CSV table of C-alpha atoms in Angstrom, one decimal:
chain,number,residue,atom,x,y,z
F,1,MET,CA,111.8,134.8,68.0
F,2,THR,CA,113.6,134.4,71.2
F,3,ASP,CA,112.8,133.2,74.6
F,4,LYS,CA,110.8,136.4,75.8
F,5,ASP,CA,108.5,136.5,72.8
F,6,VAL,CA,107.5,132.5,73.4
F,7,VAL,CA,105.2,133.2,76.6
F,8,PRO,CA,103.3,136.1,74.8
F,9,TYR,CA,103.0,134.0,71.7
F,10,LEU,CA,100.8,131.0,73.5
F,11,GLN,CA,98.9,133.2,75.2
F,12,GLU,CA,97.6,134.9,71.8
F,13,TRP,CA,97.5,131.8,69.7
F,14,LEU,CA,96.7,129.1,72.2
F,15,PRO,CA,94.3,130.6,75.3
F,16,ASP,CA,93.1,127.7,76.6
F,17,PHE,CA,96.7,126.9,77.5
F,18,THR,CA,98.4,128.0,80.9
F,19,PRO,CA,102.3,128.4,81.2
F,20,VAL,CA,103.2,128.0,85.0
F,21,GLY,CA,106.6,128.7,84.4
F,22,ALA,CA,109.7,129.9,81.7
F,23,PRO,CA,110.7,128.1,78.4
F,24,ARG,CA,113.3,126.1,78.7
F,25,GLN,CA,115.2,125.7,75.3
F,26,LEU,CA,116.0,122.0,74.3
F,27,PRO,CA,119.9,121.4,73.5
F,28,GLU,CA,118.8,118.9,70.8
F,29,GLY,CA,117.7,121.8,68.4
F,30,ASN,CA,119.9,122.1,65.0
F,31,LEU,CA,117.8,123.2,62.6
F,32,ASN,CA,115.4,124.8,64.4
F,33,VAL,CA,115.1,126.5,67.8
F,34,VAL,CA,113.4,124.4,70.1
F,35,TRP,CA,111.4,125.1,73.8
F,36,ARG,CA,109.6,122.9,76.6
F,37,VAL,CA,106.9,125.1,78.2
F,38,PRO,CA,105.3,124.2,81.5
F,39,GLY,CA,101.4,124.6,81.8
F,40,ALA,CA,98.8,123.9,83.7
F,41,GLY,CA,97.9,120.5,83.6
F,42,ARG,CA,100.2,119.8,80.4
F,43,SER,CA,103.7,121.3,79.0
F,44,VAL,CA,103.8,122.0,75.1
F,45,ILE,CA,106.4,122.2,72.9
F,46,VAL,CA,107.4,125.5,70.8
F,47,LYS,CA,109.6,125.3,67.4
F,48,TYR,CA,110.5,128.1,65.8
F,49,ALA,CA,112.3,128.0,62.5
F,50,PRO,CA,114.7,130.8,61.6
F,51,PRO,CA,115.5,131.4,57.6
F,52,TYR,CA,118.5,129.6,58.6
F,53,ILE,CA,120.4,126.5,60.1
F,54,ALA,CA,119.8,127.5,64.1
F,55,ALA,CA,122.8,126.3,64.3
F,56,ASP,CA,124.8,128.0,61.7
F,57,PRO,CA,123.1,131.0,61.4
F,58,ASP,CA,125.5,132.1,58.0
F,59,THR,CA,124.1,128.8,56.1
F,60,PRO,CA,120.6,130.0,54.9
F,61,LEU,CA,117.2,127.8,54.9
F,62,ASP,CA,113.5,127.9,53.9
F,63,PRO,CA,111.3,128.4,56.8
F,64,SER,CA,108.9,126.4,55.1
F,65,ARG,CA,110.1,123.5,56.6
F,66,LEU,CA,107.9,123.8,59.6
F,67,ILE,CA,104.9,123.8,57.1
F,68,ILE,CA,105.5,120.6,55.7
F,69,GLU,CA,106.1,119.0,59.1
F,70,ALA,CA,102.7,120.4,60.4
F,71,ARG,CA,100.8,118.8,57.7
F,72,CYS,CA,102.3,115.9,58.3
F,73,LEU,CA,101.3,115.8,62.1
F,74,ASP,CA,97.9,116.7,61.4
F,75,ALA,CA,97.7,114.2,58.5
F,76,LEU,CA,99.2,111.2,61.0
F,77,GLU,CA,96.5,112.3,63.4
F,78,PRO,CA,93.6,109.5,64.3
F,79,GLU,CA,91.2,111.6,62.5
F,80,GLY,CA,93.9,113.2,59.8
F,81,THR,CA,94.2,112.2,55.9
F,82,LEU,CA,96.6,109.7,56.9
F,83,SER,CA,95.0,108.0,59.9
F,84,ARG,CA,95.3,104.7,58.4
F,85,VAL,CA,99.8,105.1,59.3
F,86,HIS,CA,98.5,106.2,62.7
F,87,ARG,CA,99.0,103.4,65.5
F,88,ALA,CA,99.2,103.4,69.4
F,89,SER,CA,102.6,101.6,68.9
F,90,VAL,CA,104.2,104.1,66.7
F,91,ARG,CA,103.1,107.4,66.5
F,92,ALA,CA,103.9,111.3,65.8
F,93,PRO,CA,103.3,114.0,68.4
F,94,ARG,CA,100.1,116.1,68.2
F,95,PRO,CA,100.3,119.4,67.0
F,96,PHE,CA,98.3,122.5,68.4
F,97,ASP,CA,98.9,125.5,66.5
F,98,VAL,CA,100.9,126.8,63.4
F,99,HIS,CA,102.0,130.1,62.1
F,100,THR,CA,104.4,131.7,59.3
F,101,ASN,CA,105.2,134.7,60.2
F,102,PRO,CA,107.2,134.1,62.1
F,103,HIS,CA,107.3,130.1,60.9
F,104,VAL,CA,106.6,128.7,64.6
F,105,LEU,CA,104.8,125.1,65.4
F,106,VAL,CA,103.2,124.1,68.9
F,107,MET,CA,102.9,120.6,69.6
F,108,GLU,CA,102.5,117.7,72.3
F,109,ASP,CA,105.1,117.6,74.5
F,110,LEU,CA,106.1,114.0,74.8
F,111,GLY,CA,108.1,114.3,77.8
F,112,ASP,CA,111.9,113.3,78.5
F,113,LEU,CA,112.3,110.2,76.3
F,114,PRO,CA,115.4,109.0,75.1
F,115,THR,CA,116.5,108.8,71.9
F,116,LEU,CA,116.8,105.1,70.3
F,117,GLY,CA,120.6,105.8,70.0
F,118,ARG,CA,120.7,107.1,73.9
F,119,TRP,CA,118.4,104.2,74.8
F,120,LEU,CA,120.7,101.7,73.1
F,121,HIS,CA,123.6,103.1,74.6
F,122,GLU,CA,122.5,103.7,78.0
F,123,HIS,CA,119.9,101.1,78.7
F,124,ASP,CA,120.3,97.6,80.3
F,125,PRO,CA,121.6,95.0,77.9
F,126,GLU,CA,119.3,92.2,78.4
F,127,ALA,CA,116.3,94.6,78.1
F,128,ILE,CA,117.6,96.1,74.9
F,129,ARG,CA,117.9,92.2,73.5
F,130,GLU,CA,114.5,91.5,74.8
F,131,ARG,CA,112.4,94.8,73.2
F,132,THR,CA,114.8,95.5,70.1
F,133,PRO,CA,112.9,92.8,67.5
F,134,ALA,CA,109.2,94.6,68.7
F,135,MET,CA,110.7,98.2,68.2
F,136,GLY,CA,111.9,96.8,64.7
F,137,GLN,CA,109.0,95.4,63.6
F,138,GLN,CA,106.7,98.5,64.8
F,139,LEU,CA,108.4,101.1,63.2
F,140,GLY,CA,108.8,98.5,59.8
F,141,THR,CA,105.1,98.2,60.1
F,142,PHE,CA,105.0,102.2,60.5
F,143,VAL,CA,107.4,102.7,57.5
F,144,GLY,CA,105.9,100.2,55.3
F,145,THR,CA,102.6,101.2,55.5
F,146,LEU,CA,103.2,104.9,55.3
F,147,HIS,CA,105.0,104.4,51.8
F,148,ALA,CA,102.1,102.1,50.7
F,149,ALA,CA,99.5,104.4,51.8
F,150,THR,CA,100.6,107.2,50.0
F,151,THR,CA,102.0,105.8,46.7
F,152,ASP,CA,101.1,107.6,43.7
F,153,ASP,CA,98.8,109.6,45.4
F,154,ALA,CA,98.6,113.1,43.4
F,155,ALA,CA,97.2,114.7,46.3
F,156,CYS,CA,100.1,114.1,48.8
F,157,ALA,CA,102.4,114.9,46.0
F,158,ASP,CA,101.1,118.6,45.9
F,159,THR,CA,100.8,118.6,49.6
F,160,PHE,CA,104.2,117.2,50.8
F,161,ASP,CA,106.2,118.8,47.9
F,162,ASN,CA,109.6,119.9,50.1
F,163,ARG,CA,111.7,120.6,47.2
F,164,PRO,CA,113.7,123.3,49.2
F,165,MET,CA,114.9,120.6,51.7
F,166,GLN,CA,115.6,117.8,49.1
F,167,GLU,CA,117.8,120.9,47.4
F,168,THR,CA,119.7,121.4,50.5
F,169,ARG,CA,120.1,117.7,51.2
F,170,HIS,CA,121.7,117.8,47.6
F,171,ALA,CA,124.0,120.6,48.4
F,172,VAL,CA,125.1,119.7,51.8
F,173,GLN,CA,125.3,116.0,51.1
F,174,TYR,CA,125.5,114.5,47.9
F,175,GLN,CA,127.7,117.7,46.6
F,176,GLY,CA,129.8,117.0,48.8
F,177,VAL,CA,130.8,113.3,48.7
F,178,THR,CA,133.5,114.1,46.1
F,179,GLY,CA,135.4,116.0,49.0
F,180,MET,CA,135.0,113.6,51.8
F,181,LEU,CA,135.8,110.7,50.0
F,182,ARG,CA,139.2,113.0,48.9
F,183,ALA,CA,139.9,114.3,52.5
F,184,ALA,CA,139.5,110.5,53.5
F,185,GLY,CA,142.6,109.2,50.8
F,186,VAL,CA,139.9,107.3,48.6
F,187,PRO,CA,141.6,107.0,45.4
F,188,ASP,CA,138.2,107.5,43.1
F,189,ALA,CA,136.9,110.1,45.1
F,190,GLU,CA,135.9,112.1,41.8
F,191,ALA,CA,134.1,109.0,40.4
F,192,LEU,CA,132.4,108.1,43.6
F,193,GLY,CA,131.2,111.7,43.8
F,194,ARG,CA,129.7,111.7,40.3
F,195,ARG,CA,127.5,108.8,41.2
F,196,ALA,CA,126.3,110.4,44.9
F,197,VAL,CA,125.6,113.7,42.7
F,198,ALA,CA,123.7,112.4,40.4
F,199,LEU,CA,121.4,110.5,42.9
F,200,GLY,CA,121.0,114.3,44.4
F,201,GLU,CA,119.8,115.6,41.2
F,202,ALA,CA,117.2,112.9,40.7
F,203,LEU,CA,115.4,113.1,43.9
F,204,LEU,CA,114.9,116.4,43.2
F,205,ALA,CA,112.4,114.6,40.7
F,206,PRO,CA,108.7,114.1,42.1
F,207,GLY,CA,108.9,110.8,44.1
F,208,ARG,CA,106.4,108.0,44.4
F,209,CYS,CA,105.2,108.5,48.4
F,210,LEU,CA,105.4,110.3,51.3
F,211,THR,CA,109.0,109.8,53.0
F,212,MET,CA,109.4,110.8,57.0
F,213,GLY,CA,112.8,111.8,55.5
F,214,ASP,CA,114.8,112.2,58.7
F,215,LEU,CA,114.6,108.3,60.1
F,216,TRP,CA,117.7,108.3,62.2
F,217,PRO,CA,117.9,107.2,66.0
F,218,PRO,CA,117.3,111.0,67.3
F,219,SER,CA,114.4,111.2,65.6
F,220,VAL,CA,112.6,108.1,67.1
F,221,LEU,CA,111.9,108.2,71.2
F,222,VAL,CA,111.8,104.8,73.2
F,223,ALA,CA,108.7,105.2,75.2
F,224,GLU,CA,107.3,102.3,77.2
F,225,ASP,CA,104.0,101.6,75.2
F,226,GLY,CA,106.5,102.0,71.9
F,227,LEU,CA,108.1,105.0,70.1
F,228,ARG,CA,107.5,108.5,69.0
F,229,LEU,CA,108.9,110.0,65.7
F,230,ILE,CA,109.8,113.5,65.7
F,231,ASP,CA,111.2,116.2,63.4
F,232,TRP,CA,109.2,115.6,60.2
F,233,GLU,CA,110.4,118.9,58.7
F,234,LEU,CA,112.5,116.7,56.3
F,235,ALA,CA,109.5,114.6,54.9
F,236,HIS,CA,108.7,114.7,51.0
F,237,TYR,CA,106.9,113.1,48.7
F,238,GLY,CA,109.8,111.3,47.5
F,239,ARG,CA,111.5,107.8,46.8
F,240,PRO,CA,111.6,104.9,49.9
F,241,LEU,CA,115.1,104.9,49.9
F,242,GLN,CA,115.8,108.0,51.9
F,243,ASP,CA,114.1,106.2,54.6
F,244,VAL,CA,115.2,102.6,54.5
F,245,ALA,CA,118.5,103.2,53.4
F,246,HIS,CA,119.0,106.1,55.8
F,247,LEU,CA,118.0,104.3,58.5
F,248,LEU,CA,120.1,101.0,57.6
F,249,GLY,CA,122.8,103.6,57.2
F,250,HIS,CA,122.2,104.7,60.9
F,251,LEU,CA,121.5,101.2,62.2
F,252,TRP,CA,125.2,100.2,60.8
F,253,MET,CA,127.1,102.9,62.3
F,254,GLN,CA,124.9,102.3,65.5
F,255,ARG,CA,126.0,98.6,65.4
F,256,HIS,CA,129.6,99.4,64.6
F,257,ARG,CA,130.1,101.7,67.4
F,258,ALA,CA,127.9,99.6,69.9
F,259,PRO,CA,129.1,99.8,73.7
F,260,SER,CA,129.1,96.1,73.8
F,261,PRO,CA,128.6,93.1,71.4
F,262,ALA,CA,125.2,92.5,72.9
F,263,VAL,CA,124.0,95.5,71.8
F,264,ALA,CA,125.4,95.1,68.3
F,265,ASP,CA,123.8,92.0,68.3
F,266,ALA,CA,120.3,93.9,69.5
F,267,VAL,CA,120.8,96.3,66.8
F,268,GLY,CA,121.1,93.5,64.4
F,269,ALA,CA,118.2,92.0,65.5
F,270,LEU,CA,116.1,95.7,65.2
F,271,ARG,CA,117.3,95.6,61.5
F,272,THR,CA,116.3,92.5,60.4
F,273,ALA,CA,112.6,92.9,62.5
F,274,PHE,CA,112.2,96.3,60.6
F,275,LEU,CA,112.9,94.8,57.2
F,276,ASP,CA,110.5,91.9,57.7
F,277,ALA,CA,107.6,93.7,58.6
F,278,TYR,CA,108.3,96.9,56.1
F,279,TRP,CA,108.0,94.1,53.1
F,280,THR,CA,105.0,92.9,54.9
F,281,ALA,CA,103.5,96.4,55.4
F,282,LEU,CA,104.1,97.1,51.5
F,283,GLY,CA,102.4,94.4,50.1
F,284,ASN,CA,101.5,94.8,46.1
F,285,VAL,CA,103.5,98.0,45.8
F,286,ALA,CA,106.8,96.6,47.2
F,287,ASP,CA,107.7,95.8,43.3
F,288,ALA,CA,106.7,99.0,41.6
F,289,LEU,CA,108.1,101.6,44.6
F,290,TRP,CA,111.9,99.2,44.8
F,291,THR,CA,112.8,98.9,41.0
F,292,GLU,CA,116.1,97.9,40.3
F,293,GLN,CA,117.8,101.2,40.5
F,294,GLU,CA,115.8,102.2,43.6
F,295,ARG,CA,118.0,99.3,45.0
F,296,ARG,CA,121.0,100.7,43.2
F,297,ASP,CA,120.5,104.3,44.4
F,298,ALA,CA,119.6,103.1,48.1
F,299,ALA,CA,123.2,101.6,48.1
F,300,VAL,CA,124.4,105.4,47.1
F,301,HIS,CA,122.3,107.2,50.0
F,302,LEU,CA,123.1,104.8,52.2
F,303,GLY,CA,127.3,105.6,51.2
F,304,ALA,CA,126.4,109.3,50.8
F,305,GLU,CA,124.6,108.9,54.9
F,306,VAL,CA,127.7,107.4,56.6
F,307,LEU,CA,130.5,109.6,55.0
F,308,VAL,CA,128.5,112.6,56.1
F,309,ARG,CA,128.7,111.3,59.9
F,310,ALA,CA,131.7,109.8,59.5
F,311,VAL,CA,134.0,112.5,58.2
F,312,GLY,CA,131.6,115.5,57.1
F,313,PRO,CA,129.5,118.4,58.7
F,314,PHE,CA,127.4,116.5,60.2
F,315,GLN,CA,130.8,114.1,62.7
F,316,SER,CA,130.0,116.4,65.5
F,317,GLY,CA,127.2,115.0,68.2
F,318,TYR,CA,127.2,111.7,66.5
F,319,VAL,CA,129.0,108.2,66.8
F,320,TYR,CA,132.4,109.2,65.5
F,321,GLU,CA,132.4,112.6,67.4
F,322,GLY,CA,135.8,113.6,67.7
F,323,LEU,CA,137.6,111.1,65.6
F,324,ALA,CA,140.5,111.7,63.4
F,325,PRO,CA,140.1,110.7,60.0
F,326,ASP,CA,143.0,108.1,60.1
F,327,HIS,CA,141.0,106.6,63.4
F,328,PRO,CA,140.4,102.8,62.6
F,329,ALA,CA,136.6,103.5,63.3
F,330,VAL,CA,136.6,106.4,61.1
F,331,GLN,CA,138.5,104.2,58.2
F,332,GLU,CA,136.4,101.1,59.0
F,333,ALA,CA,133.3,103.5,58.0
F,334,VAL,CA,135.0,105.4,54.4
F,335,THR,CA,135.6,102.0,53.2
F,336,THR,CA,131.6,100.6,53.5
F,337,ALA,CA,130.5,103.7,52.5
F,338,ALA,CA,132.8,104.0,49.2
F,339,ARG,CA,132.0,100.3,48.5
F,340,ARG,CA,128.4,100.7,48.8
F,341,VAL,CA,128.8,103.8,45.9
F,342,ARG,CA,131.0,102.1,44.3
F,343,THR,CA,129.4,98.6,43.7
F,344,SER,CA,125.7,100.1,43.8
F,345,ASP,CA,124.6,96.9,45.4
F,346,SER,CA,120.7,96.6,47.1
F,347,VAL,CA,122.6,97.1,50.7
F,348,GLY,CA,121.0,94.3,52.4
F,349,LEU,CA,117.0,95.1,51.9
F,350,GLY,CA,115.9,92.2,53.3
F,351,PRO,CA,114.5,90.2,50.0
F,352,LEU,CA,116.4,92.1,47.7
F,353,GLY,CA,120.5,91.4,49.3
F,354,GLU,CA,122.7,90.3,51.8
F,355,SER,CA,123.4,92.4,54.8
F,356,CYS,CA,125.3,95.3,54.8
């Protein structure tokens, strides 16, 4: 699908939408190609999933990822099967249309909202300090409710089985830990890499709850009335660590590379509020989901995520972009990541351990 195909596609499959301008490709697309199309009274977002990574056409990627995203958006609607998760303060975009030949999803345009990372780096520090606890509470309640509402749900397990994307994550992230640590000069890289590979293999097995799968700052948009969660194509009926440890790893990186001490403190407040609200929302399924093994594996995932952003293939476009492996900030990130994989502690999961 190319720029010239977008308007004809909308005219065929979304006849109540009247385009009033040319589609504009958004620069944020990495896995997919994404356009904003202005229309009479509203604009829409058109997302196309090619059978490869859009930013790296030589790397194959299953386009069915878009079907998983469409199912999530549909289920999270106020009248959807996961309506009990829906809330005004945190929500996903509304879906309008989805097809598989080619794989295209049309959805609500949420507008030019800043991502959480951009908001933290560019917004007024005082406003950040005042708002971050509420943001953490809202996000923690949403994620905890999502995990609790879908725990051991056979229908969800079938609907949101996203094994192809889990296999890709295993190949790109967990299997790459040895090489990333070796390149950074960590002496026990081989042993730590084996732990990461073991986790990646374990995460291919059936899980316990629906996970958003890509819970990091670019997927969290900051609106005046709350938060919006986008990019659900990595969602999977898996294990809660791939949401919670993932976000904690990114909050550590955001705090590590914060533009000021005030912003670093605000990120810490967001983290604390997220965990408090998450455990409250989990309720009586907390012990079932968060076994000792889950806590240990969460530490390994956190370490792997920090590595892939600090010295791995996803350094570009994030907080360590352009920094050499011997840069002090990168070295500190690698040391923190290696320690998490090595000790497999509880990564500061609220009542389960100390802060990262």
